[in-house]
PDB file of C-alpha atoms in Angstrom:
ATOM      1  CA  UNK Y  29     -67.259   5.036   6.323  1.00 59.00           C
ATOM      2  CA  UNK Y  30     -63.745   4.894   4.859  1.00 71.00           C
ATOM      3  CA  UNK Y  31     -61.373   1.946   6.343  1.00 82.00           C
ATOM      4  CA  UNK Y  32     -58.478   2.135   8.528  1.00 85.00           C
ATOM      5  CA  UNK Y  33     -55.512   2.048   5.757  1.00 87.00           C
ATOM      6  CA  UNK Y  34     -57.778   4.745   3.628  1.00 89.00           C
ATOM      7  CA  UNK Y  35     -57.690   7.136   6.450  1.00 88.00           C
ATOM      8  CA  UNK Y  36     -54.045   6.094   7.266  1.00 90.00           C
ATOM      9  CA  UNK Y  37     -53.216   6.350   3.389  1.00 92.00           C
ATOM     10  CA  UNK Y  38     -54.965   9.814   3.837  1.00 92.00           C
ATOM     11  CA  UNK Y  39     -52.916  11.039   6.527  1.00 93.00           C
ATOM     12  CA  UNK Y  40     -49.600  10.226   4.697  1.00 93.00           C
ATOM     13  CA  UNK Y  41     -50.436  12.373   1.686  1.00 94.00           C
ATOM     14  CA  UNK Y  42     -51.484  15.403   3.618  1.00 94.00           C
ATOM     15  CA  UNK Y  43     -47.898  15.603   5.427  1.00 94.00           C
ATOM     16  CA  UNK Y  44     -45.869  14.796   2.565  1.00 95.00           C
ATOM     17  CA  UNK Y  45     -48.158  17.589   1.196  1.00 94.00           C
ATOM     18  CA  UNK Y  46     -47.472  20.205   4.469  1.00 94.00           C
ATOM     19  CA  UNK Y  47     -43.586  19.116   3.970  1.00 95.00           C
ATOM     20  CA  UNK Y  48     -43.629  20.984   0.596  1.00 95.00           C
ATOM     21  CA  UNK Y  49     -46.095  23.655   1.513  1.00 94.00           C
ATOM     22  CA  UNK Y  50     -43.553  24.572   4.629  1.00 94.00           C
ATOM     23  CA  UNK Y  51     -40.215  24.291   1.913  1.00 95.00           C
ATOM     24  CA  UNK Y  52     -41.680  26.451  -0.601  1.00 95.00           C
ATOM     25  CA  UNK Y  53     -42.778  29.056   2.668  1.00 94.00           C
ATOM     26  CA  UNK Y  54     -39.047  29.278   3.655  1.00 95.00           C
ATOM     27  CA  UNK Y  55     -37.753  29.645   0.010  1.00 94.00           C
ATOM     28  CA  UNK Y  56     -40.187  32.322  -0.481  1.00 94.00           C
ATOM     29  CA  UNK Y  57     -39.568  33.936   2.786  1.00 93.00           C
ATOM     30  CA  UNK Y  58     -35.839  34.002   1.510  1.00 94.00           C
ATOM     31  CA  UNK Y  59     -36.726  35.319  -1.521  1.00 93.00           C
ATOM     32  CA  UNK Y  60     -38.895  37.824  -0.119  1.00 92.00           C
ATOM     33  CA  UNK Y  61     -36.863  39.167   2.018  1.00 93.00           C
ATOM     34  CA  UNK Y  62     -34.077  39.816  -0.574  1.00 92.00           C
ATOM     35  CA  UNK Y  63     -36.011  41.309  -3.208  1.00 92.00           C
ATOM     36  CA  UNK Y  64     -37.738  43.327  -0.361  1.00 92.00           C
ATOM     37  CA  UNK Y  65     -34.230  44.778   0.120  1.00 92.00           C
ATOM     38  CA  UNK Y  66     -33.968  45.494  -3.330  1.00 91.00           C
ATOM     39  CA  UNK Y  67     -37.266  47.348  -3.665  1.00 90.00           C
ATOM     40  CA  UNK Y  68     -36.637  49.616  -0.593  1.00 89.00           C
ATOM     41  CA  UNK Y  69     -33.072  50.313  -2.168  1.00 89.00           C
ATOM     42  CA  UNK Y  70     -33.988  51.297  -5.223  1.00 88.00           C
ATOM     43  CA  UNK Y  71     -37.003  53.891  -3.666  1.00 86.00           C
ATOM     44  CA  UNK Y  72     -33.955  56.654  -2.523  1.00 88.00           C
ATOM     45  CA  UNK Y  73     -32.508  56.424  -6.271  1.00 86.00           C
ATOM     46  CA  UNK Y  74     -36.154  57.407  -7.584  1.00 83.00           C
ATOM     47  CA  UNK Y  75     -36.979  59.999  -5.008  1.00 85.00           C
ATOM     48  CA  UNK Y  76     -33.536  61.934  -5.815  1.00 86.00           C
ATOM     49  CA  UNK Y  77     -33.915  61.932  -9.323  1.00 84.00           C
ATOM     50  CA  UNK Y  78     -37.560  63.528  -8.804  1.00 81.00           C
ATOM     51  CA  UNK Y  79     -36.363  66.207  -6.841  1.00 80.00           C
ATOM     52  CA  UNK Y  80     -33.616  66.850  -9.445  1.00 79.00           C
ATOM     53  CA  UNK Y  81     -36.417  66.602 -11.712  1.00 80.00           C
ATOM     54  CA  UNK Y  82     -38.182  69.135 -10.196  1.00 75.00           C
ATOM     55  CA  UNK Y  83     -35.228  71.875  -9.521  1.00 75.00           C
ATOM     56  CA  UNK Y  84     -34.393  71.755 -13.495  1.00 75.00           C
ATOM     57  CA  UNK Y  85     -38.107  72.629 -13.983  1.00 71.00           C
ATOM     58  CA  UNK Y  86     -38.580  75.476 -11.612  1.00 67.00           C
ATOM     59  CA  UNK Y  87     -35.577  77.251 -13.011  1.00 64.00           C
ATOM     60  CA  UNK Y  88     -36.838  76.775 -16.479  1.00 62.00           C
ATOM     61  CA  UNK Y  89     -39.682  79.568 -17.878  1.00 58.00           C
ATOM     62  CA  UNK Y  90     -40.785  77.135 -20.034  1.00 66.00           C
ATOM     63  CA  UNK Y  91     -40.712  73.039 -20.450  1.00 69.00           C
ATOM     64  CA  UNK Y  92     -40.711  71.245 -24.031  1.00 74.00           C
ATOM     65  CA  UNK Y  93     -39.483  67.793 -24.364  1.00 78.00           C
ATOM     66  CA  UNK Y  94     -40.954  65.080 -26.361  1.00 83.00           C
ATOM     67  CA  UNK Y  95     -41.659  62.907 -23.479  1.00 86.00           C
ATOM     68  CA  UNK Y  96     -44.237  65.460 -21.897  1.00 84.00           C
ATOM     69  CA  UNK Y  97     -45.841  66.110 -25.662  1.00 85.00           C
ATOM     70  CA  UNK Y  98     -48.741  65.014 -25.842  1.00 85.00           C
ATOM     71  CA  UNK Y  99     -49.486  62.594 -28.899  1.00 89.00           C
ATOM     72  CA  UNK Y 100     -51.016  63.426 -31.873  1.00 90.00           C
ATOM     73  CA  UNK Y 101     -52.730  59.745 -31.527  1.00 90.00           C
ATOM     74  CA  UNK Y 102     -56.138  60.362 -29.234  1.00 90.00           C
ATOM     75  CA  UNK Y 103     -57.294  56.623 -30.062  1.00 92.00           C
ATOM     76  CA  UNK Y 104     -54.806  54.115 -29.120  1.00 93.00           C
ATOM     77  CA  UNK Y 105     -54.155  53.647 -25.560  1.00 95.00           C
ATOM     78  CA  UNK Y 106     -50.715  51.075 -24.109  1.00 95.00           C
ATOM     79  CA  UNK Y 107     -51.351  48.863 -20.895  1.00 95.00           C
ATOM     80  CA  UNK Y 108     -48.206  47.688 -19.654  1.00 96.00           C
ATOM     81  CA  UNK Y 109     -49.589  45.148 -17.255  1.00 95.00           C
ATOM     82  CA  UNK Y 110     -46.553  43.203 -14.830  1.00 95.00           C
ATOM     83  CA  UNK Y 111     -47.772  39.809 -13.270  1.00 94.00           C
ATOM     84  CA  UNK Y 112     -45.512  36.631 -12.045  1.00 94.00           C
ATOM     85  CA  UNK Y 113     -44.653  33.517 -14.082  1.00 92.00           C
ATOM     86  CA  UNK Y 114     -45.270  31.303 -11.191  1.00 90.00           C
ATOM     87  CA  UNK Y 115     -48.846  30.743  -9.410  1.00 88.00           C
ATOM     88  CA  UNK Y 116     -49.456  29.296  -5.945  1.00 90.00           C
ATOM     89  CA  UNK Y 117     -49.240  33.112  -4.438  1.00 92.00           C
ATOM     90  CA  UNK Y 118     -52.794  33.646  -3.318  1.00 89.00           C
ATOM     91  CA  UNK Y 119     -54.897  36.385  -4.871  1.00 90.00           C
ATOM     92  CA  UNK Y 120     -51.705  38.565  -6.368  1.00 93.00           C
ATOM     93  CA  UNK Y 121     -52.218  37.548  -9.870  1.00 93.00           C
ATOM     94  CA  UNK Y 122     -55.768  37.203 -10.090  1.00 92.00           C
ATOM     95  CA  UNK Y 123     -56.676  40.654  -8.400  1.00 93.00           C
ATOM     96  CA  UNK Y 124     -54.436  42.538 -11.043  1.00 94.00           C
ATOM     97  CA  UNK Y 125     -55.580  40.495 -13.409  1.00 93.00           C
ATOM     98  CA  UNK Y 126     -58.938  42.074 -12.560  1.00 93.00           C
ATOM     99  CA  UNK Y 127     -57.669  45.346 -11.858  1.00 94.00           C
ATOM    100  CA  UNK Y 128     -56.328  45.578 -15.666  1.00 93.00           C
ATOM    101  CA  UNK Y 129     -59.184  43.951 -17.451  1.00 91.00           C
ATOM    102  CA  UNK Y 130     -61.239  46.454 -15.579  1.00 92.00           C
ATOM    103  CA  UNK Y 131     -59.037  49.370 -16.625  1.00 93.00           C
ATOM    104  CA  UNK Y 132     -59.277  48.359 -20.278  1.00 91.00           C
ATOM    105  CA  UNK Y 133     -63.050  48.016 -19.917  1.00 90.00           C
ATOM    106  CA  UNK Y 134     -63.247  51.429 -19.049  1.00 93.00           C
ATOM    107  CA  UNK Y 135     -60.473  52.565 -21.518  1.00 93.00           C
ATOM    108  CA  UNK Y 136     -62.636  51.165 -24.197  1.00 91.00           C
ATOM    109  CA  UNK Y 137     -65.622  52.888 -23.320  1.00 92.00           C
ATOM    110  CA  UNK Y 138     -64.499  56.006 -23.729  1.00 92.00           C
ATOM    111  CA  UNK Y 139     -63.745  54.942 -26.961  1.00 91.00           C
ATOM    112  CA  UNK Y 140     -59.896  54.046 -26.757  1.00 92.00           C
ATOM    113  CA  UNK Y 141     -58.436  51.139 -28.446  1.00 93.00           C
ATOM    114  CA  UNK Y 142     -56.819  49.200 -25.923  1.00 93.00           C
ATOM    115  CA  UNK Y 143     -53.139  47.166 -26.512  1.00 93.00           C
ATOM    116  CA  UNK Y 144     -51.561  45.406 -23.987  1.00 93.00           C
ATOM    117  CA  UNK Y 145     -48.134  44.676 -22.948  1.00 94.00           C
ATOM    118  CA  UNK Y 146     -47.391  42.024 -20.467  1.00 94.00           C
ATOM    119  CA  UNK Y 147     -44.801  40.755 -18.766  1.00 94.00           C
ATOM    120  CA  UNK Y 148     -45.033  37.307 -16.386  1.00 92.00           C
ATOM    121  CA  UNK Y 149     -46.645  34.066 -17.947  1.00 91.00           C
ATOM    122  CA  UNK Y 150     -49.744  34.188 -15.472  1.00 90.00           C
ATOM    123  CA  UNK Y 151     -50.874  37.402 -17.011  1.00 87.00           C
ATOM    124  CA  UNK Y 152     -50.289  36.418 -20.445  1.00 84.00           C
ATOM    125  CA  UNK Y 153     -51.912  32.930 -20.074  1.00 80.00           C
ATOM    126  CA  UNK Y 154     -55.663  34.738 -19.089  1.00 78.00           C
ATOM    127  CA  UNK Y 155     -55.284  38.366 -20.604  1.00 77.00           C
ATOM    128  CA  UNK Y 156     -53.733  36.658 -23.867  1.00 69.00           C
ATOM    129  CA  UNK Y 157     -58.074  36.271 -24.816  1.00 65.00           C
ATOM    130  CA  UNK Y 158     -59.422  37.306 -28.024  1.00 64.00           C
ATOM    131  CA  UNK Y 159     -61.018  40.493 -27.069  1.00 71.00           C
ATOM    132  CA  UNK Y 160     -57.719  41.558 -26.016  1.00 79.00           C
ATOM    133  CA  UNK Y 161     -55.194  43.466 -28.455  1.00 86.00           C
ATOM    134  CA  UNK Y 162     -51.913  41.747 -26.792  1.00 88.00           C
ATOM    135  CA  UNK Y 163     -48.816  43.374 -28.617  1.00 90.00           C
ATOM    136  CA  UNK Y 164     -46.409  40.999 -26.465  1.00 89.00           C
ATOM    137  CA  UNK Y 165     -46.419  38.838 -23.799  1.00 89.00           C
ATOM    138  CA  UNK Y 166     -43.099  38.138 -22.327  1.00 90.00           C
ATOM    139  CA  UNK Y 167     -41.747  35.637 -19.470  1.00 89.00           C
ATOM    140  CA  UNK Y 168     -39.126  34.431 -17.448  1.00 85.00           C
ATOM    141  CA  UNK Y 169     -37.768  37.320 -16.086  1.00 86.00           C
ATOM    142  CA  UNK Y 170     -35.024  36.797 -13.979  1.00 90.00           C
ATOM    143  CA  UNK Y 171     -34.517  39.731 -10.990  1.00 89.00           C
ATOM    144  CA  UNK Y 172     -30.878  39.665 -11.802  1.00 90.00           C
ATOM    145  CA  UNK Y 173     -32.000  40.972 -15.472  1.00 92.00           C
ATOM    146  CA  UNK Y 174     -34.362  43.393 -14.001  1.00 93.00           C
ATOM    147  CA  UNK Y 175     -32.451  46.846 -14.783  1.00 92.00           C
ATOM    148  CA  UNK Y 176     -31.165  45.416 -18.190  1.00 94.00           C
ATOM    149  CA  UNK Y 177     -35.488  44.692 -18.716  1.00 94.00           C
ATOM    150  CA  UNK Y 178     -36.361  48.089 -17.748  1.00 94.00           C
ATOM    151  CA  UNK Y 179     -33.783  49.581 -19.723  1.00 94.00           C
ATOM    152  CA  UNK Y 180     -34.889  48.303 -22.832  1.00 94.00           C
ATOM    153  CA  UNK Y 181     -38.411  48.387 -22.284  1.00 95.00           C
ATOM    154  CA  UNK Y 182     -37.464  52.098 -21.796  1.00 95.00           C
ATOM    155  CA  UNK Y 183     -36.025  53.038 -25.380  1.00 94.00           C
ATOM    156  CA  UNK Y 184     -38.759  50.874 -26.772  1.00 94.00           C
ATOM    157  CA  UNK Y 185     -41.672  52.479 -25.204  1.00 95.00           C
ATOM    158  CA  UNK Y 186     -39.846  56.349 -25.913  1.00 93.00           C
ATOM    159  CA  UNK Y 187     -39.050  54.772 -29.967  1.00 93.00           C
ATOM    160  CA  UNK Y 188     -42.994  54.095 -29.626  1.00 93.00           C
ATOM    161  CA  UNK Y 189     -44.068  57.657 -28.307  1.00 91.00           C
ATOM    162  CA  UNK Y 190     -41.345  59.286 -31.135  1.00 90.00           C
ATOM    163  CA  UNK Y 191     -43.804  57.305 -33.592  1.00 92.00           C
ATOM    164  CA  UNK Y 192     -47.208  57.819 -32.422  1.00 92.00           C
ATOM    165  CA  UNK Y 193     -48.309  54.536 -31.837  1.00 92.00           C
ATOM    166  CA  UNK Y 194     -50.312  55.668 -28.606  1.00 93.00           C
ATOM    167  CA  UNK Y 195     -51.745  58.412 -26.739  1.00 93.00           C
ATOM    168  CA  UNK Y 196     -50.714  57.472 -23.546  1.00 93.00           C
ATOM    169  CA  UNK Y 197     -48.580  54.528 -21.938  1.00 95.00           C
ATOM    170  CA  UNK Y 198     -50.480  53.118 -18.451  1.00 96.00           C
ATOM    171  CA  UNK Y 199     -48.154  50.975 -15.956  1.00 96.00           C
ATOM    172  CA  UNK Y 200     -50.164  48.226 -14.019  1.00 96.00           C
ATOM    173  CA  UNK Y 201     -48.377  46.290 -11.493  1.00 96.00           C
ATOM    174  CA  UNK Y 202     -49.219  45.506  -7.782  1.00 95.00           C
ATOM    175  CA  UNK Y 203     -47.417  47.970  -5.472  1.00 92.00           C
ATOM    176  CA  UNK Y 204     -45.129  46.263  -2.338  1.00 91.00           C
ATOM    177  CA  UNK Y 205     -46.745  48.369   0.713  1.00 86.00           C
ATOM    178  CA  UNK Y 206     -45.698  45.483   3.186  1.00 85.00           C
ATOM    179  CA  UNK Y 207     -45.326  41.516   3.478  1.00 83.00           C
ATOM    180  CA  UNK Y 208     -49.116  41.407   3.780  1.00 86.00           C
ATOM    181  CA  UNK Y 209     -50.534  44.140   1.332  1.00 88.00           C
ATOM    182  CA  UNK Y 210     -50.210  44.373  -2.455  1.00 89.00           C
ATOM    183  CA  UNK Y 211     -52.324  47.217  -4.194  1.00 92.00           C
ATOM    184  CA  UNK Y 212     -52.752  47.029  -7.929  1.00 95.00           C
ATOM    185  CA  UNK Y 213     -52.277  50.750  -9.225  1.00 95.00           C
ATOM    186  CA  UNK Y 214     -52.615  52.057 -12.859  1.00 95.00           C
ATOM    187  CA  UNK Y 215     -49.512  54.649 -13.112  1.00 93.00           C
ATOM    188  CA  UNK Y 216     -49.225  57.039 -16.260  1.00 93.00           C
ATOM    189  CA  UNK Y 217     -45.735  56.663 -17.804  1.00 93.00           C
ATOM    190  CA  UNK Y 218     -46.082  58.101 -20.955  1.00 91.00           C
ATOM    191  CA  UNK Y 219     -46.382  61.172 -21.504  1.00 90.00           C
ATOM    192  CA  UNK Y 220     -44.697  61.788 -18.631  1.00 87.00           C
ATOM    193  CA  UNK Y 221     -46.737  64.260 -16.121  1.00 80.00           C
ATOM    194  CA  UNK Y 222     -44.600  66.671 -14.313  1.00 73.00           C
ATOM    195  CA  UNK Y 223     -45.097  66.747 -10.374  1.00 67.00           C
ATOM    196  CA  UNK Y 224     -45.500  69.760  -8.223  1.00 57.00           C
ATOM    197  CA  UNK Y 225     -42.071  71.347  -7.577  1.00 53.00           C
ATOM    198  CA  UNK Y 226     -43.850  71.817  -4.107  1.00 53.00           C
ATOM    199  CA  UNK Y 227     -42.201  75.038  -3.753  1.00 48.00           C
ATOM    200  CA  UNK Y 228     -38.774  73.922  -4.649  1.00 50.00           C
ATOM    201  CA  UNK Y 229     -36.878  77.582  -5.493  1.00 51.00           C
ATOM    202  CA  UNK Y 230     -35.471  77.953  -9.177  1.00 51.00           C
ATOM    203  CA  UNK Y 231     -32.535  80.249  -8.118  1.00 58.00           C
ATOM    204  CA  UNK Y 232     -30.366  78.045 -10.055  1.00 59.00           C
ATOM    205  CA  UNK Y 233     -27.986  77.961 -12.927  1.00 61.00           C
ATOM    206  CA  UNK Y 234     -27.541  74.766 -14.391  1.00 61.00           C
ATOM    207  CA  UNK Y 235     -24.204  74.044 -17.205  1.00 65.00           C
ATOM    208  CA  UNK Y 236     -25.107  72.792 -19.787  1.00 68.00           C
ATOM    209  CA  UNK Y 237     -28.981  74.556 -19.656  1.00 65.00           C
ATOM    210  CA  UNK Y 238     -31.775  73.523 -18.112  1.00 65.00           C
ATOM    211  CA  UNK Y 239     -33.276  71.636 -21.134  1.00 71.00           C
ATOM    212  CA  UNK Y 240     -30.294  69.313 -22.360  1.00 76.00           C
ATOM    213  CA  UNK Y 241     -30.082  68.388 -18.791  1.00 78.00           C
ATOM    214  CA  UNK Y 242     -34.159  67.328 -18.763  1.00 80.00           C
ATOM    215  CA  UNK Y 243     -33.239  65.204 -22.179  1.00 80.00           C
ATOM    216  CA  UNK Y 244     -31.220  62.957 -20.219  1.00 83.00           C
ATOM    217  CA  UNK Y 245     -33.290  63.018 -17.020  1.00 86.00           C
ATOM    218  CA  UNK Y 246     -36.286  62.399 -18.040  1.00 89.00           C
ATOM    219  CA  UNK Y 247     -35.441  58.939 -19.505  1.00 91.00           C
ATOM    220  CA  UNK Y 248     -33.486  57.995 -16.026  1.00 91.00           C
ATOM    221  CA  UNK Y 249     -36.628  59.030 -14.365  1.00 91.00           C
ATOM    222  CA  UNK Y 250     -38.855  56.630 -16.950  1.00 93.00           C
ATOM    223  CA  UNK Y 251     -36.263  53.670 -16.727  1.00 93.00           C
ATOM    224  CA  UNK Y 252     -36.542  54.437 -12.625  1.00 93.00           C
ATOM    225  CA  UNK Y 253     -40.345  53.783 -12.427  1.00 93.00           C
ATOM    226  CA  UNK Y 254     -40.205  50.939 -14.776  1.00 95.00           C
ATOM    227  CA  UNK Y 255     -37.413  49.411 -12.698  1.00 94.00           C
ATOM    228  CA  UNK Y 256     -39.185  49.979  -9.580  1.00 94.00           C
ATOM    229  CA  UNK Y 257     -42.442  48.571 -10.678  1.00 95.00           C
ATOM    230  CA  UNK Y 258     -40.703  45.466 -11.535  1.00 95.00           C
ATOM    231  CA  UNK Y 259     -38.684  45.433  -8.194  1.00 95.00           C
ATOM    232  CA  UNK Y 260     -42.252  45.700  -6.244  1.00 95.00           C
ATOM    233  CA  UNK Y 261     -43.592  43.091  -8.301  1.00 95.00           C
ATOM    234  CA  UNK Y 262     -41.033  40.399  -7.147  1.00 95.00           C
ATOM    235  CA  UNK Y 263     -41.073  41.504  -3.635  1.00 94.00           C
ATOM    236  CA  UNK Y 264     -45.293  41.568  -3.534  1.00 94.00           C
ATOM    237  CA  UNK Y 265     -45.261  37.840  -5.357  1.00 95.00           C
ATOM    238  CA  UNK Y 266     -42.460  36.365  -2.727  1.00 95.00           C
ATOM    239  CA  UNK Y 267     -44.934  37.734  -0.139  1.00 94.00           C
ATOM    240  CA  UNK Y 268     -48.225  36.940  -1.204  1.00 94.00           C
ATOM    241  CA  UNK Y 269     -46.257  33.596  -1.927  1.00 94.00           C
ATOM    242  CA  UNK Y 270     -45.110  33.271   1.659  1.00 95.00           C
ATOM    243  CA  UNK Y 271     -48.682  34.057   3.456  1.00 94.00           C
ATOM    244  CA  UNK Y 272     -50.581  31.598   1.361  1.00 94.00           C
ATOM    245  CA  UNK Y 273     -47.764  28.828   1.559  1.00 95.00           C
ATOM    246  CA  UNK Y 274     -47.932  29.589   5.635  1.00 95.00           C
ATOM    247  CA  UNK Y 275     -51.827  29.325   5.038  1.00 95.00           C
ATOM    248  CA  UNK Y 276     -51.302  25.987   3.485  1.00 95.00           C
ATOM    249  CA  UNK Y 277     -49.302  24.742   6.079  1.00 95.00           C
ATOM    250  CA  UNK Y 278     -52.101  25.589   8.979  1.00 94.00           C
ATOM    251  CA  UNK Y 279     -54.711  24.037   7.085  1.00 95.00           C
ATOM    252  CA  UNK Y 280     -52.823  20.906   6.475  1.00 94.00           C
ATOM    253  CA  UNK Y 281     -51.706  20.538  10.428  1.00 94.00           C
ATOM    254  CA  UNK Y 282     -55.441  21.020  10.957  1.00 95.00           C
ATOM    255  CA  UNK Y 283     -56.862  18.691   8.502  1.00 95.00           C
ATOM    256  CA  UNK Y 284     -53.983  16.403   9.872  1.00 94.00           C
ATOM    257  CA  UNK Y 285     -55.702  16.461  13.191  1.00 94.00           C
ATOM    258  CA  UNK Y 286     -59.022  15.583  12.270  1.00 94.00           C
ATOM    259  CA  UNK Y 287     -58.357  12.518  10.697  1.00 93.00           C
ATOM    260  CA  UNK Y 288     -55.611  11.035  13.214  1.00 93.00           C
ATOM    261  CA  UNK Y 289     -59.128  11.639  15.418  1.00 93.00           C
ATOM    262  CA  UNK Y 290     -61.562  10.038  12.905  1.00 91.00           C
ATOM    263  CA  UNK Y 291     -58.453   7.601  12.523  1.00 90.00           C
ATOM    264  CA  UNK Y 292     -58.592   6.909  16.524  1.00 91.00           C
ATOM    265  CA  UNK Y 293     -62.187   6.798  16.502  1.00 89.00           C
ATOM    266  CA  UNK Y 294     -62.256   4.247  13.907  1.00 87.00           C
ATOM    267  CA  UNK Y 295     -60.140   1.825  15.081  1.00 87.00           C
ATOM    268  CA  UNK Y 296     -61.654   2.534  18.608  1.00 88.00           C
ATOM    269  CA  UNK Y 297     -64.826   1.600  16.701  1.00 85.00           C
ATOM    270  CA  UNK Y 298     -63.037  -1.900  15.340  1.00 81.00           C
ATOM    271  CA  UNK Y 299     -61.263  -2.873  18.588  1.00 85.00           C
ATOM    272  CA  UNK Y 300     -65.228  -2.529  20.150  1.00 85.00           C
ATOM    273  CA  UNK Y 301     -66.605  -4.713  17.026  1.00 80.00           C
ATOM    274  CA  UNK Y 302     -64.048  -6.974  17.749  1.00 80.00           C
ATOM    275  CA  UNK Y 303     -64.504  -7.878  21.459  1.00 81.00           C
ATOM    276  CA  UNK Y 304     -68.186  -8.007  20.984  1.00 81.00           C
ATOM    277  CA  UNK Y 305     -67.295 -10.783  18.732  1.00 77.00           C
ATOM    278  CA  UNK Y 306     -65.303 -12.594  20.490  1.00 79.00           C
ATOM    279  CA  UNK Y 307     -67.449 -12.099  24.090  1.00 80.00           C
ATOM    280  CA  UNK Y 308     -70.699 -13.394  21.886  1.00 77.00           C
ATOM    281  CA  UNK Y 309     -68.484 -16.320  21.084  1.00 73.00           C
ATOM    282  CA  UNK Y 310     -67.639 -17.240  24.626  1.00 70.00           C
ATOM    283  CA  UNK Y 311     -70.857 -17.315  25.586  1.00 70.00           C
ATOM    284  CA  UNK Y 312     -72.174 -19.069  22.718  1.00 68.00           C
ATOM    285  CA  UNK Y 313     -69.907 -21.757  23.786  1.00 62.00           C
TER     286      UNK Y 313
END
């Protein structure tokens, strides 16, 4: 049975231990709930420049655009796979993790040759294994930075498709749906898959045409998802962050409990010992 100052020594730890579990729940919280803002901002911008999307391309008879061609390259196959640098967030890294390791599986048994680019060190510390192709793995992404990160990731993945380095692009990233759900989803980016128009009419006449206007859309759409993906990203690891920093917290408070009571029962034990002791004594005497 462990001694008095071990269980007291044991005690300590665990709250110093629930004081930084409860910090790093209301930094996250904070953080959370600003880069929620952010992600919920940024969904209008994206919506709009679909259905702009889709008005060009009902009023045009026909749609040609190198970012809805279809490769020439039917082999090589792009996973652009968005994780966090930090851990301590529950599940969110390791359930994408899986998510992408099981996309590539299935990529590569159709016979596709699988690369990967990855942003967030988490990802790139486990999927950076040798039977992955990694082209990059970048980290330390700062939200600030976010739009300049998606911009550039945007001409590099269109200088890519203008080259024929791939057949298709996936995006893999862990979609915000609330504080308490995070879904990974695989998203085609590239080439770029028109939506329905949904009915939208075409009675419209567009200066300059139709098609010079989809040459500069089309990108803004692209650099929209990417910047969106990374935007739901920061918001899901804040959360996940949050609920298992709040989880930590409980479980500490509990485990707190049960050893001021094993504490209590201990030295109840001693005190006991003790007067046995000294009652034997007196009557000894």
């Amino acid at each position: 049975m462990a001694s008095l100052s071990d269980i007291k020594r044991r005690i300590g730890s665990v709250k110093n231990t629930r004081k930084i579990t409860r910090a790093m729940k209301m930094v996250a919280t904070a953080k959370m709930r600003r880069a929620t803002e952010a992600a919920t901002a940024a969904q209008p911008y994206q919506e709009t420049l679909k259905k702009a999307l889709n008005r060009v391309v009902a009023a045009e008879s026909s749609i040609e655009h190198p970012l809805l061609t279809v490769p020439e390259n039917k082999t090589d196959v792009l996973l652009l796979v968005l994780t966090s640098d930090r851990g301590l967030c529950g599940g969110f890294n390791s359930q994408l993790i899986k998510f992408a390791s099981n996309q590539a599986a299935e990529l590569e048994k159709e016979g596709k040759k699988v690369r990967l680019l990855i942003y967030g060190r988490k990802g790139g510390a486990i999927l950076k294994a040798p039977n992955f192709d990694v082209m990059r793995a970048a980290e330390g992404a700062n939200p600030k930075n976010f739009d300049q990160i998606s911009s550039a990731l945007c001409d590099e993945l269109i200088a890519l498709l203008n080259n024929n380095a791939f057949e298709k692009v996936v995006l893999i990233f862990n979609r915000f749906v609330n504080r308490m759900t995070q879904s990974p989803i695989a998203q085609q980016l590239l080439p770029m898959k028109l939506e329905d128009s949904g009915g939208a009419s075409g009675d419209y006449l567009y200066e300059p045409s139709g098609k010079e206007i989809l040459s500069e859309l089309l990108p803004m759409v692209l650099n929209a998802q990417l910047l969106q993906a990374f935007l739901d990203t920061e918001a899901g690891e804040q959360a996940a962050r949050m609920q298992a920093m709040d989880n930590a917290t409980r479980n500490a408070g509990e485990m707190i409990d049960k050893l001021t009571l094993q504490y209590n029962r201990a030295r109840q034990a001693a005190i006991t010992k003790e007067l046995i002791e000294i009652i034997s004594g007196a009557e000894a005497l």
